Tab-separated table of C-alpha atoms and ligand atoms in Angstrom:
chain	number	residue	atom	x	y	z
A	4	UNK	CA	0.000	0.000	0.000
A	5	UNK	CA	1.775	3.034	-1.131
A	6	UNK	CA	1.969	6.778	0.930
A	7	UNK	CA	0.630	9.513	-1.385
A	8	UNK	CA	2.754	12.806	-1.963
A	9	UNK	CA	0.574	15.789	-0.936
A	10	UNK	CA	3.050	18.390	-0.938
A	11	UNK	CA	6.777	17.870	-1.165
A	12	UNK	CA	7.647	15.999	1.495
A	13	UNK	CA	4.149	15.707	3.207
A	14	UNK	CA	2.819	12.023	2.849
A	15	UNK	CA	-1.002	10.832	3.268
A	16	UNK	CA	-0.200	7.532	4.952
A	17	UNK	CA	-4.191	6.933	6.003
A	18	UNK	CA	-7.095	4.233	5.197
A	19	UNK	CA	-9.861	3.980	3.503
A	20	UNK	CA	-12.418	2.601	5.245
A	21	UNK	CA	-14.676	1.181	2.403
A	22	UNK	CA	-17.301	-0.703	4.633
A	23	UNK	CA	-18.233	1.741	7.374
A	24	UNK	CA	-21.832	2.461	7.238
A	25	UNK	CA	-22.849	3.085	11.081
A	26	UNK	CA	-20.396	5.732	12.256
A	27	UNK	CA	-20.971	5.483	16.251
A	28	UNK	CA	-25.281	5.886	14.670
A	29	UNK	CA	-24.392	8.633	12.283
A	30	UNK	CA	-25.188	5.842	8.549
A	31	UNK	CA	-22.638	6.110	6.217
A	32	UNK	CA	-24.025	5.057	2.759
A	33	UNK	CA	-20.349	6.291	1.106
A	34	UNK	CA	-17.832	5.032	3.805
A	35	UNK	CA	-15.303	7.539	4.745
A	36	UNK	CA	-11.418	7.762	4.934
A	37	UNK	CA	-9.099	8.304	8.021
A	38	UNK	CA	-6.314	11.120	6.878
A	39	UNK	CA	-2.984	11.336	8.384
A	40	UNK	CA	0.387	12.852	7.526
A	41	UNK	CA	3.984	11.699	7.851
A	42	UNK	CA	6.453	14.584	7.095
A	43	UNK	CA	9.834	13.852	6.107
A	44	UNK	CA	11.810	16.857	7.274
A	45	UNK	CA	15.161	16.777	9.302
A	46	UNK	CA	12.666	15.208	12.005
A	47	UNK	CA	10.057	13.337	11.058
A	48	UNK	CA	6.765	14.189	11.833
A	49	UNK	CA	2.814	11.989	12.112
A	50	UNK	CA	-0.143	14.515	11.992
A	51	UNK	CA	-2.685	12.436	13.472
A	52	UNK	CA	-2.984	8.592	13.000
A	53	UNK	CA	-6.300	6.248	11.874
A	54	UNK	CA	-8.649	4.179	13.823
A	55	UNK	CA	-6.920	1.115	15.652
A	56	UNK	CA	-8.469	-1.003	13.231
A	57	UNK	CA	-6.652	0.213	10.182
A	58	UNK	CA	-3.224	0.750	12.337
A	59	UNK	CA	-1.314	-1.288	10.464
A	60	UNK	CA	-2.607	-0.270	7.394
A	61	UNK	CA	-0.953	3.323	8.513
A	62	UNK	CA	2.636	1.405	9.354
A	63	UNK	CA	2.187	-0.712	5.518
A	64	UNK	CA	2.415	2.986	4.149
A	65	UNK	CA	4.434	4.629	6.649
A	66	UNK	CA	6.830	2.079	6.119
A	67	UNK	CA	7.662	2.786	2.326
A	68	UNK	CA	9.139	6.486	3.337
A	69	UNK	CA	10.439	5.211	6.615
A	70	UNK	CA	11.393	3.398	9.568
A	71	UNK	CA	8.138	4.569	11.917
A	72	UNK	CA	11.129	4.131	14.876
A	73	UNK	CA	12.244	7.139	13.419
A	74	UNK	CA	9.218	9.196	14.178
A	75	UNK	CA	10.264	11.891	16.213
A	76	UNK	CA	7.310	14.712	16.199
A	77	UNK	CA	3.523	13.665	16.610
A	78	UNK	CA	0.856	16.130	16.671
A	79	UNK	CA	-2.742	14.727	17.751
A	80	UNK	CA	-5.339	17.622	16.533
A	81	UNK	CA	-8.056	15.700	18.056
A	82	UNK	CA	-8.223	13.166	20.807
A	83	UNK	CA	-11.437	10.992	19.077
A	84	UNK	CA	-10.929	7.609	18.389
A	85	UNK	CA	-11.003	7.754	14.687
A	86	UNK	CA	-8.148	9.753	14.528
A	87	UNK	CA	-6.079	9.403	18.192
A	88	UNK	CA	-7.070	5.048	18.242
A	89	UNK	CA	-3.803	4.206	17.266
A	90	UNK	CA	-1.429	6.445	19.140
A	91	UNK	CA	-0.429	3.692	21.343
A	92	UNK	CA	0.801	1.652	18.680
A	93	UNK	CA	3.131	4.222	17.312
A	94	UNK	CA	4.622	4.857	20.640
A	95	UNK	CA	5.189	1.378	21.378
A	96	UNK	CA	7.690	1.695	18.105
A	97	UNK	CA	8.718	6.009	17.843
A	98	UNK	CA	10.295	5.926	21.421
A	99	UNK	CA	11.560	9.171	20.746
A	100	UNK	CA	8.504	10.417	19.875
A	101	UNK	CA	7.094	13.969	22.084
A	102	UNK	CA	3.637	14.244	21.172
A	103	UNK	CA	1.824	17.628	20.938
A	104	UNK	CA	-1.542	18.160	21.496
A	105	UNK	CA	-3.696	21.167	22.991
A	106	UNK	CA	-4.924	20.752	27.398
A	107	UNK	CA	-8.148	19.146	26.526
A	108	UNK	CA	-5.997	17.039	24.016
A	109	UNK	CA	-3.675	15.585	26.649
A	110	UNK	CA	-6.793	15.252	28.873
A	111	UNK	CA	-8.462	12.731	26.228
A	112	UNK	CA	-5.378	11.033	25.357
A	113	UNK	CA	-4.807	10.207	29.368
A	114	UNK	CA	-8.113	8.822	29.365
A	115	UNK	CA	-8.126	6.877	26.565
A	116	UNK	CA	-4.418	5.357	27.021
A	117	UNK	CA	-2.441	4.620	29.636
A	118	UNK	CA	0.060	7.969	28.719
A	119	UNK	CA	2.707	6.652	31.504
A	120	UNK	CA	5.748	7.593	29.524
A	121	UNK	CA	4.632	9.692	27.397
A	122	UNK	CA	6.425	12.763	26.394
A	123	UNK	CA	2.761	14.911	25.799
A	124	UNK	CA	3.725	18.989	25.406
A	125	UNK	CA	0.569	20.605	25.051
A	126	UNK	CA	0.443	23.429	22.790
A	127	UNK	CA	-2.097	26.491	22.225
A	128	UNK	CA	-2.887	28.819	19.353
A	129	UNK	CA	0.061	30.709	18.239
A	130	UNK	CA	2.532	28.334	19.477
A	131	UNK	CA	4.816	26.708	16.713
A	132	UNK	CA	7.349	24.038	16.279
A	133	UNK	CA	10.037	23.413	13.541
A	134	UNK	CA	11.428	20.133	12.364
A	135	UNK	CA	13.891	21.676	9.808
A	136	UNK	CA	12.677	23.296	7.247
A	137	UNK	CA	9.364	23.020	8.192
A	138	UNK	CA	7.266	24.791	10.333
A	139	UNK	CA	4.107	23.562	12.394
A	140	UNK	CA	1.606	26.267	14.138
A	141	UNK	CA	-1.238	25.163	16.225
A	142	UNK	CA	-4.660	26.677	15.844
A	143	UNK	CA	-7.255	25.323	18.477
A	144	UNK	CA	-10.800	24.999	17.375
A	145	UNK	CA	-11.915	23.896	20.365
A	146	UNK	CA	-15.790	22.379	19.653
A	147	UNK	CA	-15.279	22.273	15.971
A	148	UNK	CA	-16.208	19.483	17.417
A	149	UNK	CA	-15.031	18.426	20.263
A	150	UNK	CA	-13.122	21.181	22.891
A	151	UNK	CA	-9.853	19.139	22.499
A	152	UNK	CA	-9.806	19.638	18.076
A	153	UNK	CA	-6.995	22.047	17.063
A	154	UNK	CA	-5.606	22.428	13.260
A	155	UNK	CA	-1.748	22.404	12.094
A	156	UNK	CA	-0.872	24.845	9.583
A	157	UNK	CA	2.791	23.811	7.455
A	158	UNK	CA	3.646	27.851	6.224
A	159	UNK	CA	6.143	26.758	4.253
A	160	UNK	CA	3.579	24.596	1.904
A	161	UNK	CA	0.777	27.068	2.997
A	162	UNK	CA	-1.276	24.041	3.833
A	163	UNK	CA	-3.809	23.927	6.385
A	164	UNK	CA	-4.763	20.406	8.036
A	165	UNK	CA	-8.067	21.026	9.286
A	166	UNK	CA	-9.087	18.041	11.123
A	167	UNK	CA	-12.302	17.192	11.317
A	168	UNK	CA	-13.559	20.724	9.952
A	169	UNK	CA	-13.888	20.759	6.101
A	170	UNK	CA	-14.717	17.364	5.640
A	171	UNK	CA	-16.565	14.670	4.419
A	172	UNK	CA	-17.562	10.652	5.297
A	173	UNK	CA	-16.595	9.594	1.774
A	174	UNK	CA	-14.482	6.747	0.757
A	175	UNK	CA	-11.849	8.052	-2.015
A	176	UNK	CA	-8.708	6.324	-3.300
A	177	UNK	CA	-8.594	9.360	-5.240
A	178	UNK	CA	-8.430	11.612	-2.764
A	179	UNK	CA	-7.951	14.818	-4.120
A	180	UNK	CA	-11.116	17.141	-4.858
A	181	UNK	CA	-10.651	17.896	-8.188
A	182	UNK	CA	-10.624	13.680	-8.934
A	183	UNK	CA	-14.037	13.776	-8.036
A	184	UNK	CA	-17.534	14.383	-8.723
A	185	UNK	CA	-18.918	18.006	-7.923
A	186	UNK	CA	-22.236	17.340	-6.933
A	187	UNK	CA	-21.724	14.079	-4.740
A	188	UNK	CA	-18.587	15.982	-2.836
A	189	UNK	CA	-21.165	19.182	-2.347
A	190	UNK	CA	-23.877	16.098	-1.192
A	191	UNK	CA	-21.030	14.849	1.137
A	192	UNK	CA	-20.177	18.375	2.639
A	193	UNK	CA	-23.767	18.986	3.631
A	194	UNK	CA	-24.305	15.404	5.045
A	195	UNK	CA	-21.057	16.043	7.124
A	196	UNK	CA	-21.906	19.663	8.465
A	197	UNK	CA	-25.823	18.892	8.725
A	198	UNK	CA	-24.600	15.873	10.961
A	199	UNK	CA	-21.652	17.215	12.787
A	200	UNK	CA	-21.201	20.768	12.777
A	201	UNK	CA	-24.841	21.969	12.299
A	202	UNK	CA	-24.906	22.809	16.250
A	203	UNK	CA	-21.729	25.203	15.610
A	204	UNK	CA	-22.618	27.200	13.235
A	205	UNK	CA	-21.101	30.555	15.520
A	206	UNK	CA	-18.222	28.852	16.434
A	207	UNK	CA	-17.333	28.128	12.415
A	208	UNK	CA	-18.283	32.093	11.063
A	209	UNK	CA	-15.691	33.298	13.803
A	210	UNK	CA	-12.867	30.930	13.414
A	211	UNK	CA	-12.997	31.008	9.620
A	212	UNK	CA	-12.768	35.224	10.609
A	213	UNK	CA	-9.656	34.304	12.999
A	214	UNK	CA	-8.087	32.199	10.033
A	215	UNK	CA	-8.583	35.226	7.952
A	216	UNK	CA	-7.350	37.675	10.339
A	217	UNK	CA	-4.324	35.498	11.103
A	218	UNK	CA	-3.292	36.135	6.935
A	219	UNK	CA	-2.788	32.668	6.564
A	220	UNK	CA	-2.083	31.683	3.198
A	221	UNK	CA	-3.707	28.307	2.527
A	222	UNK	CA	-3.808	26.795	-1.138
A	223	UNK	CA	-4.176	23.580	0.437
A	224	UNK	CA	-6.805	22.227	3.124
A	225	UNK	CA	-6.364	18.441	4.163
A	226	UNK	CA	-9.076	17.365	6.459
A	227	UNK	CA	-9.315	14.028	8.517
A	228	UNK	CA	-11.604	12.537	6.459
A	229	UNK	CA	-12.526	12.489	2.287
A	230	UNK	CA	-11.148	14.456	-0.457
A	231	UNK	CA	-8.270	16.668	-0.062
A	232	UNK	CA	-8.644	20.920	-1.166
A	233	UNK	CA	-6.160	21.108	-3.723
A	234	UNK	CA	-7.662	22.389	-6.485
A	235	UNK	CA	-10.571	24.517	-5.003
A	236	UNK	CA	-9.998	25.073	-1.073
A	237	UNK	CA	-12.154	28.243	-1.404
A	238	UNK	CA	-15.353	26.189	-2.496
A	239	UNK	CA	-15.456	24.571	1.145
A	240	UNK	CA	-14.839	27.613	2.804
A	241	UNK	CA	-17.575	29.268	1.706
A	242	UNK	CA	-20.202	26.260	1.073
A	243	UNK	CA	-19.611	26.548	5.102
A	244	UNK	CA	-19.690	30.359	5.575
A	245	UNK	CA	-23.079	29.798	3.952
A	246	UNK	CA	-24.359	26.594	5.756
A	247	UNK	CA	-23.742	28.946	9.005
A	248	UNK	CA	-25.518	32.083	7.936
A	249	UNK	CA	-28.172	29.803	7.359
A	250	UNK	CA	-28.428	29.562	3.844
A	251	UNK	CA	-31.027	26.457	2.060
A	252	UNK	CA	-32.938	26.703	-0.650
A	253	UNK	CA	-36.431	27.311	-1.272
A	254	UNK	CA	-38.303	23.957	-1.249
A	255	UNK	CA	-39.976	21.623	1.297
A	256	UNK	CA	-38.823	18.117	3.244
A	257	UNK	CA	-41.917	15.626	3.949
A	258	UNK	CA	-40.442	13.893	6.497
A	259	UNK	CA	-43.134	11.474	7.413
A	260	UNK	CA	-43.739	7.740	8.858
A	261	UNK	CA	-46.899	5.773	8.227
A	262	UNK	CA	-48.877	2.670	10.201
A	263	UNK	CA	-51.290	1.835	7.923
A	264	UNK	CA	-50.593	4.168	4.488
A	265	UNK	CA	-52.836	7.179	5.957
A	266	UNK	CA	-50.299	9.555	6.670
A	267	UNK	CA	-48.694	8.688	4.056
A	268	UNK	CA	-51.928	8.912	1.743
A	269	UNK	CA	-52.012	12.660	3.731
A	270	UNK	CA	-48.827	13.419	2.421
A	271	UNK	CA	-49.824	13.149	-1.186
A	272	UNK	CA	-52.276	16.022	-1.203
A	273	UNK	CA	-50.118	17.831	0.614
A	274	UNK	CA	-47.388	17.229	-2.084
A	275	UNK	CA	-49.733	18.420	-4.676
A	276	UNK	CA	-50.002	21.665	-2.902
A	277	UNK	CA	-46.522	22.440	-2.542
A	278	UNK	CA	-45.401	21.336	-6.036
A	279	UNK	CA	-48.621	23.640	-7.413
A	280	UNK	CA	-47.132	26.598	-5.441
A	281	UNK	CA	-43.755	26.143	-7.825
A	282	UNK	CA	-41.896	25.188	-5.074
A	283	UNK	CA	-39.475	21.766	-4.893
A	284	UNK	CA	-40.565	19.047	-2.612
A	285	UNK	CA	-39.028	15.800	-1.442
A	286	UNK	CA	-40.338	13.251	0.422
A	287	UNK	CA	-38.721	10.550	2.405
A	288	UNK	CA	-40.443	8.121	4.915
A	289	UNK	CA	-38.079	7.446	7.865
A	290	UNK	CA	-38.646	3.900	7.924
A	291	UNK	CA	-36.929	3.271	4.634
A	292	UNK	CA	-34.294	6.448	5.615
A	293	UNK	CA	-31.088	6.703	7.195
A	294	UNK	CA	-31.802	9.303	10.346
A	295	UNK	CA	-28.840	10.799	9.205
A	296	UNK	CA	-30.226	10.914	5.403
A	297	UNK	CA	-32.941	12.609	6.452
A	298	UNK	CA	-31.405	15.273	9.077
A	299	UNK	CA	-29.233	16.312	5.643
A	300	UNK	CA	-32.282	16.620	3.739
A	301	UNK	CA	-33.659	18.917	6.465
A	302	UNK	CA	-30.789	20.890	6.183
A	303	UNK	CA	-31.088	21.352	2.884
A	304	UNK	CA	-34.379	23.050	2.370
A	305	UNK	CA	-36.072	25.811	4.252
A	306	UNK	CA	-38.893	23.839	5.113
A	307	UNK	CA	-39.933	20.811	7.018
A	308	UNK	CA	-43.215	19.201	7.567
A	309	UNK	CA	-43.186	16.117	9.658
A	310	UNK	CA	-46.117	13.631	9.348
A	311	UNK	CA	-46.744	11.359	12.142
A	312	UNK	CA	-49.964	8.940	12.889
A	313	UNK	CA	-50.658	8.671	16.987
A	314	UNK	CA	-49.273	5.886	18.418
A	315	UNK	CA	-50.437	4.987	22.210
A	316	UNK	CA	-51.396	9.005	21.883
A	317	UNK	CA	-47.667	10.046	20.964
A	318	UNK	CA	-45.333	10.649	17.995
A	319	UNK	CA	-44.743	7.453	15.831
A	320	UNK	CA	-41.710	6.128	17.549
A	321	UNK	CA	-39.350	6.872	14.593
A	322	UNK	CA	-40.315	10.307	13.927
A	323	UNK	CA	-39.253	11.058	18.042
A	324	UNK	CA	-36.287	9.591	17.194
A	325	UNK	CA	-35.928	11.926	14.623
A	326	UNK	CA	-36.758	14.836	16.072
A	327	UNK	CA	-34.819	13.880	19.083
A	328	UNK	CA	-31.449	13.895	17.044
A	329	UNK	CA	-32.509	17.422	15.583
A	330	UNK	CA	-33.116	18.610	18.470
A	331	UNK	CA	-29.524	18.172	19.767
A	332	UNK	CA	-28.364	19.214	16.647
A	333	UNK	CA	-30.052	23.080	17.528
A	334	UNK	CA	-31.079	23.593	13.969
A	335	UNK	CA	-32.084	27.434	13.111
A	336	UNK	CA	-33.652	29.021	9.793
A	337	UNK	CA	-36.090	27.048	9.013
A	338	UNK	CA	-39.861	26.818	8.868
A	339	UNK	CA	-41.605	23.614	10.216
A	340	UNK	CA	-44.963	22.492	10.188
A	341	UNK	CA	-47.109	19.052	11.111
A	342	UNK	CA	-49.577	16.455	9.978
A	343	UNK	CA	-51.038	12.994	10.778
A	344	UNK	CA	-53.621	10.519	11.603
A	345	UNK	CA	-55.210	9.075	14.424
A	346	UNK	CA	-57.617	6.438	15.114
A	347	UNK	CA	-59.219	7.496	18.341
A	348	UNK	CA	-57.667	9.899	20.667
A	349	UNK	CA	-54.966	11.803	18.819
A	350	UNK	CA	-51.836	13.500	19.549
A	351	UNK	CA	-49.210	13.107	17.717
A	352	UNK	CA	-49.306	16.260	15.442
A	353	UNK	CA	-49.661	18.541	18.771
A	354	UNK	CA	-46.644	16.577	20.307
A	355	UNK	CA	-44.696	17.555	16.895
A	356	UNK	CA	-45.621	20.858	16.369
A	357	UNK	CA	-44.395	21.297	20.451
A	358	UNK	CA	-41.113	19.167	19.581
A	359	UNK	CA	-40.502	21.775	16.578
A	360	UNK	CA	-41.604	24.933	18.735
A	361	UNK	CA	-38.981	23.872	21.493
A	362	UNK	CA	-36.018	24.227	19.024
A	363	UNK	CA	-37.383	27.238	18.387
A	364	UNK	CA	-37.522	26.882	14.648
A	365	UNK	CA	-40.646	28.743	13.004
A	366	UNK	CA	-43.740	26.869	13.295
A	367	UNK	CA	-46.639	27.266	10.938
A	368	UNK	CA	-49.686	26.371	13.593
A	369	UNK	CA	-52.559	24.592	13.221
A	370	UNK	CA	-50.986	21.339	12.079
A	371	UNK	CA	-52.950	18.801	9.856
A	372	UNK	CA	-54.671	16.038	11.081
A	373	UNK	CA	-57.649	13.555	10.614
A	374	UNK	CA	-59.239	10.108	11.806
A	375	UNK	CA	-58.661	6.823	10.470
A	376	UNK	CA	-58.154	7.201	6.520
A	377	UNK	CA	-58.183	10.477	3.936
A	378	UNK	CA	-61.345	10.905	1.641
A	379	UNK	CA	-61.422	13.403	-1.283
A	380	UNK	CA	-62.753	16.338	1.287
A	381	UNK	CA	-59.321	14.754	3.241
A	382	UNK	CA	-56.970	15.333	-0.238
A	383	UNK	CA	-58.514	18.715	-0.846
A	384	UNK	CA	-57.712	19.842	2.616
A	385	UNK	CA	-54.527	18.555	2.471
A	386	UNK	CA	-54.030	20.393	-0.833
A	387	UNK	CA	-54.503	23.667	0.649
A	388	UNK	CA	-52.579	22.778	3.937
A	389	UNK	CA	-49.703	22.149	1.460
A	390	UNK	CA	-50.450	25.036	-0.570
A	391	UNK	CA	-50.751	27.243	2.434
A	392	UNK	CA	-47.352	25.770	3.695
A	393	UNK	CA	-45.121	26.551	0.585
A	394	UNK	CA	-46.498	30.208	0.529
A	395	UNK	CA	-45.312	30.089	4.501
A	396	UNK	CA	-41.730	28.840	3.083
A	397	UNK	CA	-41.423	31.637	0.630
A	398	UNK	CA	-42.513	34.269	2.779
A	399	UNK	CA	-40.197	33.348	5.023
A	400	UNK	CA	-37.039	32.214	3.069
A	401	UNK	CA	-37.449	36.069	1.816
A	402	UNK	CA	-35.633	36.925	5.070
A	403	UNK	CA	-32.487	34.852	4.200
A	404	UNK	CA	-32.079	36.707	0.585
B	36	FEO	FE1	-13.432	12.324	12.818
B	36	FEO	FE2	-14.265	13.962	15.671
B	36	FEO	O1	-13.483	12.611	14.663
């Protein structure tokens, strides 16, 4: 397994990991990659390693450019197991090895390993180390995502290894951006920030400023995971600048689950409506969904309606799943609405509608609901509920123009 040349002397030496498609509950229909670094200078240097899994994968490639014993300089930008998991390996060979990594880095490491031994120097932003003709400055990011994730930044080859940030769960042997397709690498971006950094959008506007105000130069942004920004770093940076000001487009999500086909019989009215209104709809039923498929469909449109029949006078259990995970995610910007049938008592929709009001996401009020099974009077009222609901959308995805 060969080490690919990045910049001149800067090696990826990582794995693919082709078969992932539960990552820790976030689904992973496209696998993913684990990046890492080695740089040949007068010392050598690891940015990062891979998940303990695909460790010796890492020392297979490692070992074409070098003796790993040789390692002198590690940098861990982020203590989670994906990218920290096989630490312990290399310092069982690089006995010379200090390790840098920011406070909360060392604290994660010391939990994770036993560190006895272990020459950890924690580092901050601004501090900088040089291995020869190379120079390494730390820039923490602390909860982009987790408060222990920093970035390295190599002047000298004005390359910026992001981490985590900038990424994508995609599994590429190509691994640079301009090998691949456009549209699935924008699909990937959104599925990775929807799922990961959606909670952080803040955090992301001002540390892109701080990168900016620091005058780094960066023609080159390697992530942790996915394609490498050679040809087009910009195209990131500002799919993100826009993901955090809240940008979507102008359409509508039916995210919906169904008992026995009246919701989902609901939903088709209701789809009429929207699509008469000239606005985009799409339509996904959670039971046949990834959660995670559908949380980057939300993010992509400014609307949501969620349909959900009563169950034991509560949300359908998958749709509270969902909403539970979006929740957590504190989504903002868009414009939500419910629907849904009962048999007897009801409940569901007003449960929903309470769900969506909590995150505090706009909430178009009455929902839409009715007993047992939809009649024609059922698809006409659905019609205008949908109707109703994409002239909500527009009004409001005004604001974001
Ligand atoms: Fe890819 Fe937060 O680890």
């Amino acid at each position: 397994m060969k080490a690919q040349e990045i910049k001149p002397g800067i090696h990826w030496v990582g794995a693919i990991d082709w078969n992932i498609r539960d990552f820790h509950g976030y689904i992973t229909p496209r696998g993913t990659t684990y990046n890492n670094f080695l740089v040949m200078d007068r010392k050598i240097s690891l940015v990062d390693t891979v998940k303990y899994e695909f460790a010796d994968v890492m020392f297979e490639r490692i070992k074409r450019l070098t003796n790993p014993e040789k390692i002198e300089v590690g940098i861990c930008n982020h203590a989670e197991m994906d990218h920290a998991g096989s630490w312990d390996k290399i310092m069982r060979v690089a006995k010379n090895m200090t390790l840098y990594t920011t406070e909360r880095g060392k604290e994660g490491l010391d939990k994770h390993f036993d560190t006895t031994g272990w020459d950890i120097q924690v580092v901050k932003t601004g501090d900088e180390i040089k291995t020869g003709e190379k120079t390494f400055q730390f820039i923490e990011t602390p909860m982009l995502h987790w408060p222990d994730s920093m970035m390295t930044y190599i002047p000298e080859d004005k390359l910026l290894i992001s981490q985590d940030a900038f990424g994508q769960h995609w599994a590429q042997a190509v691994l640079f951006d301009d090998r691949v397709s456009q549209d699935n690498l924008e699909d990937a971006i959104i599925d990775y920030y929807a799922n990961i950094l959606m909670p952080f959008g803040n955090l992301i506007k001002a540390k892109i400023a701080e990168i900016q105000k620091l005058g780094l130069e960066i023609d080159m942004i390697a992530p942790d995971h996915g394609v490498i920004w050679r040809k087009n770093p910009e195209k990131v940076l500002n799919m993100y600048l826009d993901m955090a000001n809240g940008k979507a487009e102008e359409g509508v999500v039916i995210v919906y689950d169904t008992m026995w086909h009246s919701t989902e019989m609901m939903s088709r009215g209701i789809q009429d409506g929207i699509v008469d209104e000239g606005m985009h709809v799409e339509v996904l039923k959670l039971r046949e969904t990834a959660r995670s498929t559908a949380i980057k469909e939300f993010w992509k449109y400014r609307g949501i309606l969620v349909g959900t029949p009563t169950l034991n006078n509560l949300m359908f259990p998958t749709i509270a799943e969902f909403l539970h995970s979006l929740k957590g995610l504190r989504p903002s910007g868009r414009i939500a609405g419910a629907f849904g049938s009962y048999g007897w008592g009801g409940g569901a929709v007003s449960e929903a509608l309470n769900v969506l009001k909590s995150m505090k996401l706009e909430v178009v009020e009455p929902g839409f609901e009715l007993k047992y099974r939809p009649n024609e009077e059922d698809y006409k009222a659905g019609y205008e509920f949908g109707k109703l609901f994409a002239q909500k959308v527009r009004e409001y995805h005004r604001k974001f123009e």
